[in-house]
mmCIF file with all atom_site columns, C-alpha atoms in Angstrom:
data_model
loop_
_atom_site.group_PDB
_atom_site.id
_atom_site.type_symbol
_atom_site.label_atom_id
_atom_site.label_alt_id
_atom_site.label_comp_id
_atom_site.label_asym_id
_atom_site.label_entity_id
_atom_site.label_seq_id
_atom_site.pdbx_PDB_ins_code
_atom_site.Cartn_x
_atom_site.Cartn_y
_atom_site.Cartn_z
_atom_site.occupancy
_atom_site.B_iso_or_equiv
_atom_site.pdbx_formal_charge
_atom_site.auth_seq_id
_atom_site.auth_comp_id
_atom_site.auth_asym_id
_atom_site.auth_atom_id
_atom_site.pdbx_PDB_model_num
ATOM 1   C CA . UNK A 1 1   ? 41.822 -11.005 76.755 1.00 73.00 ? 1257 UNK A CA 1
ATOM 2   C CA . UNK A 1 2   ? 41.484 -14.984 76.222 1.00 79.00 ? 1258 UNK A CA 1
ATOM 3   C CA . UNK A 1 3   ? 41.491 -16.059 72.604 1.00 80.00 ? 1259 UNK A CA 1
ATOM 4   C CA . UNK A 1 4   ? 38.009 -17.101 72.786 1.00 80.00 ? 1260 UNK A CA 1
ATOM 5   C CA . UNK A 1 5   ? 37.093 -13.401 73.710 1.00 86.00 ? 1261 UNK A CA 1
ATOM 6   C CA . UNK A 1 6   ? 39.439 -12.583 70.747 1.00 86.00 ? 1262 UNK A CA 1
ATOM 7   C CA . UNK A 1 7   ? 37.585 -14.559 68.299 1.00 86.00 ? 1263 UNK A CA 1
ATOM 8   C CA . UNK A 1 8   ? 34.153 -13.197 69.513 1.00 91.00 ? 1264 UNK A CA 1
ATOM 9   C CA . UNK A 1 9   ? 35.362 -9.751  68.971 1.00 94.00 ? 1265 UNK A CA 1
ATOM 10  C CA . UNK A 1 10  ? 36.794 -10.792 65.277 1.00 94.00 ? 1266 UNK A CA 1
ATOM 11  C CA . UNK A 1 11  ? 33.672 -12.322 64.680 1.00 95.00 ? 1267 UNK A CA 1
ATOM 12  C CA . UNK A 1 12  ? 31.294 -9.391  65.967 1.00 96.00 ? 1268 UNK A CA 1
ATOM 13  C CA . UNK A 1 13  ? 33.440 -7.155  63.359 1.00 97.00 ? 1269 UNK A CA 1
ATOM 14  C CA . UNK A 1 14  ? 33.168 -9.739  60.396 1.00 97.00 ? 1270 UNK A CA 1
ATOM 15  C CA . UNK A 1 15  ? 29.536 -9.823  60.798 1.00 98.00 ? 1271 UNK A CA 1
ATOM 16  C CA . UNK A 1 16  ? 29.196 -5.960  61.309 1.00 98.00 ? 1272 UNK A CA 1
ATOM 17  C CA . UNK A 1 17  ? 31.125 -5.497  57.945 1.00 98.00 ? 1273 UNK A CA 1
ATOM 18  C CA . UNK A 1 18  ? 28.677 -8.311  55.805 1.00 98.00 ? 1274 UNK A CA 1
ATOM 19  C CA . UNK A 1 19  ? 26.119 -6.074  57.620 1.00 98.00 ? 1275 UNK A CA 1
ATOM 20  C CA . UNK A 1 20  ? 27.021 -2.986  56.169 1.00 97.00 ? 1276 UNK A CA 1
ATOM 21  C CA . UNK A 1 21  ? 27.394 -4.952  52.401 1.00 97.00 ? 1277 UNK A CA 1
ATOM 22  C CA . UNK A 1 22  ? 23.854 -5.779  52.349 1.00 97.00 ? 1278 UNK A CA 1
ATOM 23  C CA . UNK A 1 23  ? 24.314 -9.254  54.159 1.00 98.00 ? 1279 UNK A CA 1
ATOM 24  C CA . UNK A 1 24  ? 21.712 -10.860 56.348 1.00 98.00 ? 1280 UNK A CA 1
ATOM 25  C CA . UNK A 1 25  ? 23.593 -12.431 59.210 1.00 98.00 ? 1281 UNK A CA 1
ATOM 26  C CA . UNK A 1 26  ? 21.907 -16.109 59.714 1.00 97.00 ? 1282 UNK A CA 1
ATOM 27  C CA . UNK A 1 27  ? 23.858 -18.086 62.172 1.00 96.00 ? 1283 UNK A CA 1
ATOM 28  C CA . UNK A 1 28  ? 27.012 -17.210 64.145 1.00 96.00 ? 1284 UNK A CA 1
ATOM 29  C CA . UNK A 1 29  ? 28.898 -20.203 65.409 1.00 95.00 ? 1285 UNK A CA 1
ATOM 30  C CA . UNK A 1 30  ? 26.811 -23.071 64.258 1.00 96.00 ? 1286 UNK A CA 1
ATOM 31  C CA . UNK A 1 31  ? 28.452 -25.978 64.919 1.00 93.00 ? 1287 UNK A CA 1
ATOM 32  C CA . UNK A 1 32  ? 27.790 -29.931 64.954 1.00 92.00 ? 1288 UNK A CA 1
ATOM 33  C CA . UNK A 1 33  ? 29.704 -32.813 66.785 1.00 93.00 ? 1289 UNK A CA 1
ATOM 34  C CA . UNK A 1 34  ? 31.979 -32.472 63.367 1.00 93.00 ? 1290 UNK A CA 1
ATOM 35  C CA . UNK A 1 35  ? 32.478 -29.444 62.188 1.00 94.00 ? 1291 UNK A CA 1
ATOM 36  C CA . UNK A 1 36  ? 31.362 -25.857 62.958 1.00 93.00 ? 1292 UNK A CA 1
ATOM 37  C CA . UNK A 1 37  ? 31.168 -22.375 60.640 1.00 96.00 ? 1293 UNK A CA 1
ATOM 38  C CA . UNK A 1 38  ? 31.796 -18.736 62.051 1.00 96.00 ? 1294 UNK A CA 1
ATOM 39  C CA . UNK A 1 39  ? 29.117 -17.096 60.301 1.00 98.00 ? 1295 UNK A CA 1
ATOM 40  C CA . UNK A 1 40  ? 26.233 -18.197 58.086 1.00 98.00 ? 1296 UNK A CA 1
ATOM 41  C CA . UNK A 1 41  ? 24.776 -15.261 55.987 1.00 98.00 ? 1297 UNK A CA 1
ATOM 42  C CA . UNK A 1 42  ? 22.299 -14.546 53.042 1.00 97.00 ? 1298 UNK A CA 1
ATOM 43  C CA . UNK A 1 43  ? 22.362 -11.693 50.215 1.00 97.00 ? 1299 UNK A CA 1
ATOM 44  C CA . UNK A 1 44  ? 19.930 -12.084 47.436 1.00 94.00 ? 1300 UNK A CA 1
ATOM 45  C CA . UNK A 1 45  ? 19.210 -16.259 47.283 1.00 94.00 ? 1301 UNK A CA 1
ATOM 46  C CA . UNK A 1 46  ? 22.771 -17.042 48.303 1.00 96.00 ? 1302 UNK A CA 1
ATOM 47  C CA . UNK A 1 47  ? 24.260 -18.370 51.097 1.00 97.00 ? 1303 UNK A CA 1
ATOM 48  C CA . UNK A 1 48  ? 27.798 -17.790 52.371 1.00 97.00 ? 1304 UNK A CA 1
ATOM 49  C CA . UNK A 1 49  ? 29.586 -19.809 54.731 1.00 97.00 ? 1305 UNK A CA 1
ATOM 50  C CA . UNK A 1 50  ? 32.403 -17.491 56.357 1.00 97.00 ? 1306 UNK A CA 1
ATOM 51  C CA . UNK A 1 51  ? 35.383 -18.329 58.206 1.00 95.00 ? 1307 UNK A CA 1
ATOM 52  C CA . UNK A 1 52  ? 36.924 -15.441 60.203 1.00 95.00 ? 1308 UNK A CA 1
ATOM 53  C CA . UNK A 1 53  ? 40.711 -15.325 60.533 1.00 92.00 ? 1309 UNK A CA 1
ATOM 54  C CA . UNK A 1 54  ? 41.902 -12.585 63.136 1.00 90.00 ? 1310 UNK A CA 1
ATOM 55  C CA . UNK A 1 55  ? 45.968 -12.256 63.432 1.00 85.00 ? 1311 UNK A CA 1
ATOM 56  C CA . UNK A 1 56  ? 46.811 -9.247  65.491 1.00 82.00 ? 1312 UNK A CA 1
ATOM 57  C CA . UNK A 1 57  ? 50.148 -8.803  63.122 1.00 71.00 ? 1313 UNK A CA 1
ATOM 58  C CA . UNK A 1 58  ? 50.851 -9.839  60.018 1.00 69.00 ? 1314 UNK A CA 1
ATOM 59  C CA . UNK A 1 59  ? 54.491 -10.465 61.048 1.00 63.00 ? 1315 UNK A CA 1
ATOM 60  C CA . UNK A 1 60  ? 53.616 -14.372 60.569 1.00 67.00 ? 1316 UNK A CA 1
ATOM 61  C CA . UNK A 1 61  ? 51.805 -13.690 57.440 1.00 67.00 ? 1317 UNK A CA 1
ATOM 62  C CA . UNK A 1 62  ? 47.887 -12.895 57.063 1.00 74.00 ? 1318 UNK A CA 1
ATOM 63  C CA . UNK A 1 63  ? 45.393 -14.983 58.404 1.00 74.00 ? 1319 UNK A CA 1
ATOM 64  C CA . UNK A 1 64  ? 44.173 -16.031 55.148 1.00 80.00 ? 1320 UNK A CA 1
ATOM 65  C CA . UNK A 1 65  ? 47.353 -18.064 54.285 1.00 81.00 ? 1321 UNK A CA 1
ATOM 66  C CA . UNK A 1 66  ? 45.743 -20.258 56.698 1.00 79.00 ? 1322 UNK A CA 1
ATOM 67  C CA . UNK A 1 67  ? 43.030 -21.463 54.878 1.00 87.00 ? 1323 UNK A CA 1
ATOM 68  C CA . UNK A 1 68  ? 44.937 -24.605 53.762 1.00 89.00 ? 1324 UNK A CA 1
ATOM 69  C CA . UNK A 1 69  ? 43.426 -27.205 51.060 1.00 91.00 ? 1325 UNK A CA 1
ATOM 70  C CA . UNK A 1 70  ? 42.038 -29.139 54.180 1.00 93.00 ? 1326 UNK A CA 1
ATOM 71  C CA . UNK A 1 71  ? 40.538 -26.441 55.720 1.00 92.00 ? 1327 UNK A CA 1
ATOM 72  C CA . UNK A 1 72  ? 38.898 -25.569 52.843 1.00 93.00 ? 1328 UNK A CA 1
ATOM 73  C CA . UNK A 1 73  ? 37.695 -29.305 52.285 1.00 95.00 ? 1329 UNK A CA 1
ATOM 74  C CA . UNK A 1 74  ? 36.835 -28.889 56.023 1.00 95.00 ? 1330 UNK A CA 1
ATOM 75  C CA . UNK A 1 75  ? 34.760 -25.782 55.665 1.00 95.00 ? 1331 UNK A CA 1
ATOM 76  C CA . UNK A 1 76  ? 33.383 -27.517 52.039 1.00 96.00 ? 1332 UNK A CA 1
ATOM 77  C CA . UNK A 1 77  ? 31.904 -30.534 54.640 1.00 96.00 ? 1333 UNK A CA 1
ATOM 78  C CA . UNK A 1 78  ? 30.618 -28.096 57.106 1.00 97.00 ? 1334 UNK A CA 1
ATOM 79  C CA . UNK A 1 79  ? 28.285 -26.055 53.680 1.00 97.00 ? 1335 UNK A CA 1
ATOM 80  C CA . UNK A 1 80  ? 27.152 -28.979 52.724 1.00 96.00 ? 1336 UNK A CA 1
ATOM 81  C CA . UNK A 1 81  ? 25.883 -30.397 56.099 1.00 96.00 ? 1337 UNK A CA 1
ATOM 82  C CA . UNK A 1 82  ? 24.630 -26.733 56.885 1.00 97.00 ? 1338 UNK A CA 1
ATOM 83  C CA . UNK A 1 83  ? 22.698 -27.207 53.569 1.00 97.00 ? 1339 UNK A CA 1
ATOM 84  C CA . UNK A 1 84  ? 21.042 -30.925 53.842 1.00 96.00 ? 1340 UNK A CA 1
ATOM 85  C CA . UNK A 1 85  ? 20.206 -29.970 57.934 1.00 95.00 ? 1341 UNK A CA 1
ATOM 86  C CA . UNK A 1 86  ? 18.683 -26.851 56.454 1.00 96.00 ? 1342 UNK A CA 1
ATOM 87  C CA . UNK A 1 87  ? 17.009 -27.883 52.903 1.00 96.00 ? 1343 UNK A CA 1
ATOM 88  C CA . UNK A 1 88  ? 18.387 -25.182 51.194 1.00 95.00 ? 1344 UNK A CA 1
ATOM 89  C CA . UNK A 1 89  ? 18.231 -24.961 47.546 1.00 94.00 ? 1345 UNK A CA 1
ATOM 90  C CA . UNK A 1 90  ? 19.675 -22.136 46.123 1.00 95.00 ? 1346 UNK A CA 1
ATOM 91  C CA . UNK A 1 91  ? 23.126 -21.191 45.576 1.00 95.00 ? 1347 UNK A CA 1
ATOM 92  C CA . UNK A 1 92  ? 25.796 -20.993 48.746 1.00 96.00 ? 1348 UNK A CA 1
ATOM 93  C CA . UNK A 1 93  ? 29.484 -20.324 48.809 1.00 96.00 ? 1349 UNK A CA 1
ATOM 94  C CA . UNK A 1 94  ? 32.655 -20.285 50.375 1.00 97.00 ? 1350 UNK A CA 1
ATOM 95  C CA . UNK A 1 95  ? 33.950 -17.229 51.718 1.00 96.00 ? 1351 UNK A CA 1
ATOM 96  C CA . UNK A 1 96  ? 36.742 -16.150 54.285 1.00 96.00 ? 1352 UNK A CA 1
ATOM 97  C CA . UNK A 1 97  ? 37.288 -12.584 56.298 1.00 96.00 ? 1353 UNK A CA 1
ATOM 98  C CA . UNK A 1 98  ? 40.333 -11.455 57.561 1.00 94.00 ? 1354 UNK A CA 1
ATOM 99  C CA . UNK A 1 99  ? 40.627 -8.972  60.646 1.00 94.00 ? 1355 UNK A CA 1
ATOM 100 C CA . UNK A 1 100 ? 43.845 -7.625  61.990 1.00 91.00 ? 1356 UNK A CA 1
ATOM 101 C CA . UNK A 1 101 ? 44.862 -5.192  64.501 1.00 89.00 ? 1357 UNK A CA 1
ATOM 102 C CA . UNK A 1 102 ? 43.834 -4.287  68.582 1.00 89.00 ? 1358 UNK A CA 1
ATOM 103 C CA . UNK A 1 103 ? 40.745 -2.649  66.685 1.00 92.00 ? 1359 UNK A CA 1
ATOM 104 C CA . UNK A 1 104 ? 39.841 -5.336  64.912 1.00 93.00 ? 1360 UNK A CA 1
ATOM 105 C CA . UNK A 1 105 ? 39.489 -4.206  61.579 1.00 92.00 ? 1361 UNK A CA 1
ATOM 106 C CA . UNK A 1 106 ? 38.439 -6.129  58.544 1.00 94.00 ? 1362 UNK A CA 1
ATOM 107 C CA . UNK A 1 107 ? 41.331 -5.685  56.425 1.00 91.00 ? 1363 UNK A CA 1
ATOM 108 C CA . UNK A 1 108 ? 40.359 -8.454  53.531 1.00 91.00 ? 1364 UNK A CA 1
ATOM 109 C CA . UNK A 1 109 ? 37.012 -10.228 52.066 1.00 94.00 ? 1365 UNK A CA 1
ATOM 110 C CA . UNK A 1 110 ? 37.191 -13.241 49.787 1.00 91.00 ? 1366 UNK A CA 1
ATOM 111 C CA . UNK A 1 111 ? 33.715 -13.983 49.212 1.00 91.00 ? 1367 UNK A CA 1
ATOM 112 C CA . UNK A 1 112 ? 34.210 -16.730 46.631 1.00 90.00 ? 1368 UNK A CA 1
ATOM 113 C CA . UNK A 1 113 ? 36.690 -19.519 47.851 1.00 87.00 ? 1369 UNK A CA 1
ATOM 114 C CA . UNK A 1 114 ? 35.837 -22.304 45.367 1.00 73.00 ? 1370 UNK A CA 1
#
């Protein structure tokens, strides 16, 4: 399986789990020349802006160590162009999914990365 097939089955199972939470999945994969965020969803008036980290071990640590200080200033720049390109108003926030494992299950959910 090529890693872009691995990340569309990571993502497929991130958005299936925000599914069964009550999210509304918006966007998957919206991207600009600049930046680019896995999964845009809604619940209630707010809008999160998910990364999806897959690892299929954790024997180099969990995927969410790799949300560095400039990725998250990276995925900060992606919200707020997703916001002005889509006039929203209401509240959004930063959240991250991990999934591990040949069965790619969602193992954690940080829905507030700010």
């Amino acid at each position: 399986m090529s890693s872009t097939e691995t990340g569309r089955q990571a993502e497929t199972a991130a958005a299936a789990y925000l599914q069964r939470h009550g999210f509304t999945i918006i966007e998957r994969n919206w991207r600009t020349r600049w930046c680019e965020i896995d999964i845009v969803a809604q619940k209630a008036k707010t809008i999160h802006f998910v990364e999806v980290k897959y690892r299929k071990t954790d024997a180099w640590g969990g995927g969410l160590e790799y949300i560095t200080p400039r990725k998250l200033q990276q995925m900060q720049f992606a919200a707020q162009l997703w916001v002005a390109n889509h006039a929203w108003k209401d509240e959004y926030s930063l959240g991250a999914i991990e999934v591990t494992g040949t069965q790619f299950a969602v193992s954690e959910w940080l829905p507030d990365l700010r």
